[in-house]
Amino acid sequence: MYDLIIIGAGPAGTAAGVYAARKKLKTLLITEEFGGQSVVSETIYNWIGTPEIAGSKLASDFKDHLEYYNDGESLTLQSGYRVTSVEKNDNGVFIVTDSKDQKHKAKTVLVVSGSARRKLPAKGADRLEHKGLTYCATCDGPLFSGMDVVVVGGGNAGFESAAQLSAYCKTVTILQRGSEYRADEITVEKVLARENVTGILNAQTVEVTGENFVDGLVYKDLKTDAEHTLNIKGVFVEIGQIPNSGIVKDIVKLTDYNQIEIDPWTQKTSVNGLWAAGDVTNVRYHQNNISAGDAVKALEDIYNYLHA
């Protein structure tokens, strides 16, 4: 019987594992891989304490930090495994099943399984990812200083990215597939009021062009079916995320977007004894540093729960 099972080893899972080990909780951490979404980032510029670091190096650092505490007592690492289900029995014990059909028991569970970016369904998008096409304006935006760029997605995330990019990019064009923007009205008004920001409605991205690096984007006007080409150097995709919440969908309360609902004070979910942190939750902002901090917050509450 474990005190705690942690599911995931991105920034949230790593922070949780380190804190759980230091608090001497009997902990099992199960993960398919280390690093979360960071592992695919060529360079990360906003991980606190490091001016820049490769995503692969950050993932390796996460693994090393967890291995430091991997003593089989305070912390046991089980990597290369995927959790397939989480259940809670009549005795209040959690049963966590992994991809090898092993069942693990715990008094508490922390879900930090993250999310996956919704990929841009356009020709050339996969080939040019990390070559001018990116899914994180905060991470990669400064690389496009003085350039013409596009933001695909007209929700709040898209407009927030456009606002940020407008500070250092030459021009920013927001493409929204629908006939109206999904962002808050005041946000739309303020961002589009900036001289270097333009919005285009009814625009379906058809293709991202370029040989070794992005040099353009083709979109179709859904009202006229006419195709138009934008000569740009960067594409920032903000069309949503897919939370990895399926393992607990039958026992916890989820939002309409399948995010785990949490109490922002404690990271508690709707199920007693189960916490969640990071991108799998309905947290407002999605950043590595925020995920790590939320996981630490959860660990403090889990410790109090177990020892109160």
XYZ file of C-alpha atoms in Angstrom:
308
model
C 0.000 0.000 0.000
C 1.461 3.342 -1.091
C 0.738 6.647 0.586
C 0.639 8.258 -2.836
C 0.695 7.345 -6.518
C 1.764 10.083 -8.948
C 0.722 9.670 -12.583
C 3.031 11.534 -14.983
C 6.568 12.964 -14.989
C 6.429 16.310 -16.725
C 7.226 19.439 -14.706
C 4.261 18.789 -12.407
C 5.027 15.111 -11.857
C 8.709 15.793 -11.271
C 8.022 18.521 -8.730
C 5.495 16.277 -6.991
C 7.885 13.318 -6.900
C 10.707 15.382 -5.404
C 8.475 16.886 -2.728
C 6.845 13.551 -1.902
C 10.259 11.926 -1.448
C 11.517 14.752 0.737
C 8.403 14.456 2.887
C 9.083 10.707 3.237
C 5.752 9.661 1.768
C 5.795 6.112 0.423
C 5.314 7.078 -3.218
C 5.051 5.343 -6.571
C 5.503 7.471 -9.703
C 4.281 5.919 -12.959
C 5.125 7.505 -16.313
C 5.571 6.579 -19.950
C 8.369 9.114 -20.370
C 9.985 12.062 -18.628
C 9.528 15.692 -19.618
C 5.936 15.968 -20.778
C 5.373 18.282 -23.756
C 8.751 19.919 -23.129
C 10.593 16.974 -24.618
C 9.708 18.091 -28.168
C 10.758 21.746 -27.706
C 14.069 22.586 -29.341
C 14.827 25.351 -26.831
C 12.972 26.598 -23.755
C 13.677 30.157 -22.597
C 11.354 30.565 -19.620
C 12.219 27.689 -17.258
C 13.169 29.611 -14.133
C 16.878 29.463 -13.343
C 17.996 28.604 -16.874
C 18.154 31.334 -19.567
C 17.781 28.626 -22.197
C 17.642 24.845 -22.207
C 16.833 22.192 -24.807
C 13.595 20.320 -24.211
C 15.467 17.019 -24.296
C 17.933 18.308 -21.678
C 15.120 19.489 -19.420
C 13.489 16.063 -19.677
C 16.822 14.446 -18.813
C 17.190 16.773 -15.825
C 13.711 15.803 -14.631
C 14.669 12.145 -14.796
C 17.975 12.713 -12.984
C 16.281 14.662 -10.201
C 13.742 11.892 -9.642
C 16.395 9.172 -9.850
C 18.274 10.952 -7.060
C 15.402 10.098 -4.697
C 14.551 6.715 -6.236
C 15.285 4.592 -3.167
C 12.347 2.203 -3.465
C 10.923 3.473 -0.190
C 10.234 7.200 -0.226
C 10.050 7.105 -4.021
C 9.737 4.262 -6.501
C 9.931 5.107 -10.211
C 8.137 2.985 -12.778
C 8.969 4.420 -16.206
C 7.919 3.117 -19.590
C 4.469 2.274 -18.252
C 1.142 3.911 -19.009
C -1.691 4.088 -16.490
C -4.872 2.656 -17.984
C -7.374 3.210 -15.174
C -7.871 4.641 -11.702
C -10.599 3.284 -9.437
C -11.587 3.752 -5.813
C -12.976 0.758 -3.908
C -15.529 0.659 -1.109
C -12.761 0.867 1.490
C -11.560 4.181 0.097
C -8.433 2.653 -1.434
C -7.357 3.678 -4.931
C -6.527 0.922 -7.433
C -4.264 2.127 -10.241
C -3.808 -0.256 -13.178
C -0.879 0.115 -15.577
C -0.272 -1.014 -19.153
C 1.292 -4.282 -17.925
C -1.997 -4.986 -16.114
C -0.309 -4.544 -12.751
C -2.546 -3.142 -10.021
C -1.179 -0.770 -7.386
C -2.935 0.360 -4.212
C -2.665 3.798 -2.632
C -4.278 6.024 -0.036
C -4.057 9.047 -2.345
C -3.486 9.771 -6.035
C -2.105 12.806 -7.861
C -2.933 12.998 -11.573
C -0.377 15.069 -13.480
C -0.790 13.405 -16.863
C -0.739 16.663 -18.830
C -2.325 17.278 -22.181
C -1.536 17.178 -25.860
C -1.745 20.175 -28.158
C -4.457 19.867 -30.771
C -2.446 19.596 -33.975
C -3.032 21.848 -36.953
C -4.743 19.743 -39.667
C -3.038 21.355 -42.642
C -0.619 20.214 -45.306
C 2.995 20.788 -44.247
C 2.162 21.417 -40.589
C 3.747 18.243 -39.243
C 6.828 18.577 -41.445
C 7.477 22.183 -40.395
C 6.789 21.800 -36.693
C 9.680 23.384 -34.755
C 10.833 24.878 -38.055
C 8.745 28.004 -37.843
C 5.520 26.350 -36.733
C 5.094 26.195 -32.983
C 2.466 25.588 -30.334
C 3.829 27.965 -27.696
C 4.125 31.717 -28.211
C 5.533 32.220 -24.721
C 8.302 29.689 -25.368
C 9.240 30.544 -28.937
C 7.816 33.991 -29.701
C 11.003 36.020 -29.097
C 12.743 34.043 -31.856
C 10.451 35.774 -34.385
C 11.284 39.357 -33.433
C 10.805 41.717 -36.387
C 9.066 39.057 -38.507
C 5.568 38.652 -39.950
C 3.695 35.847 -38.196
C 0.283 34.180 -38.045
C -1.729 32.950 -35.074
C -4.180 30.194 -35.971
C -7.096 30.270 -33.549
C -9.440 33.037 -32.448
C -10.120 32.043 -28.857
C -8.701 33.690 -25.748
C -5.450 31.720 -26.056
C -5.015 32.860 -29.650
C -5.626 36.510 -28.814
C -3.370 36.371 -25.760
C -0.610 34.938 -27.951
C -1.218 37.617 -30.579
C -1.015 40.353 -27.947
C 2.273 38.991 -26.710
C 3.711 38.574 -30.214
C 2.669 42.074 -31.269
C 5.226 43.516 -28.850
C 8.162 42.284 -30.932
C 6.892 40.873 -34.244
C 6.522 43.119 -37.291
C 2.940 42.021 -37.979
C 0.566 39.468 -36.457
C -2.388 38.019 -38.372
C -5.055 36.068 -36.482
C -6.907 33.434 -38.493
C -10.287 32.290 -37.171
C -12.108 29.487 -38.926
C -15.553 30.571 -37.702
C -17.618 33.631 -38.528
C -16.844 35.239 -35.152
C -14.004 35.213 -32.667
C -14.365 33.022 -29.569
C -12.283 35.258 -27.325
C -13.859 37.691 -24.870
C -15.259 40.737 -26.634
C -13.073 43.221 -24.750
C -9.971 41.129 -25.529
C -10.809 41.044 -29.233
C -11.382 44.795 -29.283
C -8.148 45.685 -27.519
C -5.869 43.298 -29.409
C -7.229 44.165 -32.861
C -6.807 47.852 -32.013
C -3.034 47.384 -32.143
C -1.556 48.756 -35.344
C 0.357 45.611 -36.260
C -2.430 43.087 -35.535
C -5.004 41.977 -38.123
C -7.827 39.458 -37.827
C -9.361 37.382 -40.601
C -12.628 35.493 -40.088
C -13.891 32.436 -42.018
C -10.294 31.464 -42.719
C -9.416 27.771 -42.873
C -5.696 27.038 -42.897
C -4.996 24.782 -45.853
C -1.203 24.583 -46.046
C 1.960 25.761 -44.351
C 4.711 26.224 -46.919
C 8.495 26.211 -46.832
C 11.438 23.927 -47.522
C 13.606 23.956 -44.402
C 11.677 26.700 -42.606
C 8.230 28.278 -42.825
C 7.930 30.906 -45.542
C 4.177 31.152 -46.023
C 0.655 30.011 -45.211
C -2.287 29.288 -47.490
C -5.832 29.735 -46.190
C -9.246 29.308 -47.759
C -12.010 31.880 -47.395
C -14.935 29.692 -46.323
C -17.444 32.184 -47.734
C -15.997 32.384 -51.253
C -13.817 29.218 -51.382
C -11.002 31.414 -52.688
C -7.490 30.599 -51.475
C -5.064 33.271 -50.294
C -1.355 33.161 -49.451
C 0.308 35.027 -46.601
C 4.072 35.591 -46.745
C 5.038 34.960 -43.149
C 7.913 33.391 -41.204
C 6.128 31.990 -38.175
C 2.922 30.102 -37.409
C 1.620 29.910 -33.829
C -1.135 27.350 -33.354
C -3.745 27.954 -30.644
C -6.641 25.632 -31.484
C -6.953 23.961 -28.118
C -5.516 21.174 -26.039
C -6.617 17.608 -25.371
C -6.286 16.798 -21.646
C -5.042 13.311 -20.800
C -7.918 12.789 -18.370
C -9.431 9.595 -19.739
C -8.044 7.441 -16.916
C -10.249 9.212 -14.346
C -13.206 10.287 -16.482
C -15.528 7.833 -14.740
C -14.799 8.981 -11.195
C -14.026 12.728 -11.187
C -15.862 15.802 -12.367
C -14.617 17.105 -15.717
C -15.283 20.333 -17.584
C -16.935 20.414 -21.008
C -13.379 20.293 -22.397
C -12.527 17.140 -20.391
C -10.241 18.998 -17.999
C -10.240 17.816 -14.381
C -11.987 20.362 -12.198
C -9.859 21.333 -9.206
C -10.057 23.589 -6.183
C -7.394 26.201 -7.022
C -6.504 26.596 -3.333
C -5.544 22.951 -2.839
C -5.666 21.177 -6.247
C -8.297 18.781 -4.837
C -10.696 17.169 -7.295
C -14.305 16.162 -6.721
C -13.104 12.813 -5.324
C -11.789 12.692 -1.774
C -8.140 11.596 -1.783
C -7.506 12.490 -5.424
C -5.639 15.622 -6.535
C -4.639 16.886 -9.974
C -2.244 19.534 -11.267
C -0.874 20.905 -14.518
C -2.363 20.931 -17.990
C -4.793 18.085 -17.298
C -6.748 20.459 -15.025
C -8.929 23.494 -15.672
C -6.092 25.828 -14.671
C -6.299 29.143 -16.533
C -2.709 29.282 -17.778
C -0.579 26.465 -19.190
C 3.124 26.853 -18.426
C 5.848 24.562 -17.079
C 6.513 26.787 -14.079
C 2.822 27.007 -13.201
C 2.412 23.237 -13.464
C 5.363 22.641 -11.146
C 4.046 25.149 -8.621
C 0.549 23.676 -8.653
C 1.993 20.205 -8.047
C 3.945 21.465 -5.033
C 0.726 23.014 -3.748
C -1.016 19.645 -4.161
C 1.781 17.834 -2.293
C 1.523 20.181 0.654
C -2.200 19.436 0.853
C -1.730 15.694 0.363
C 0.790 15.601 3.200
C -1.649 17.401 5.503
C -4.424 15.036 4.429
C -2.350 11.956 5.273
C -0.936 13.264 8.571
C -3.615 15.551 9.965
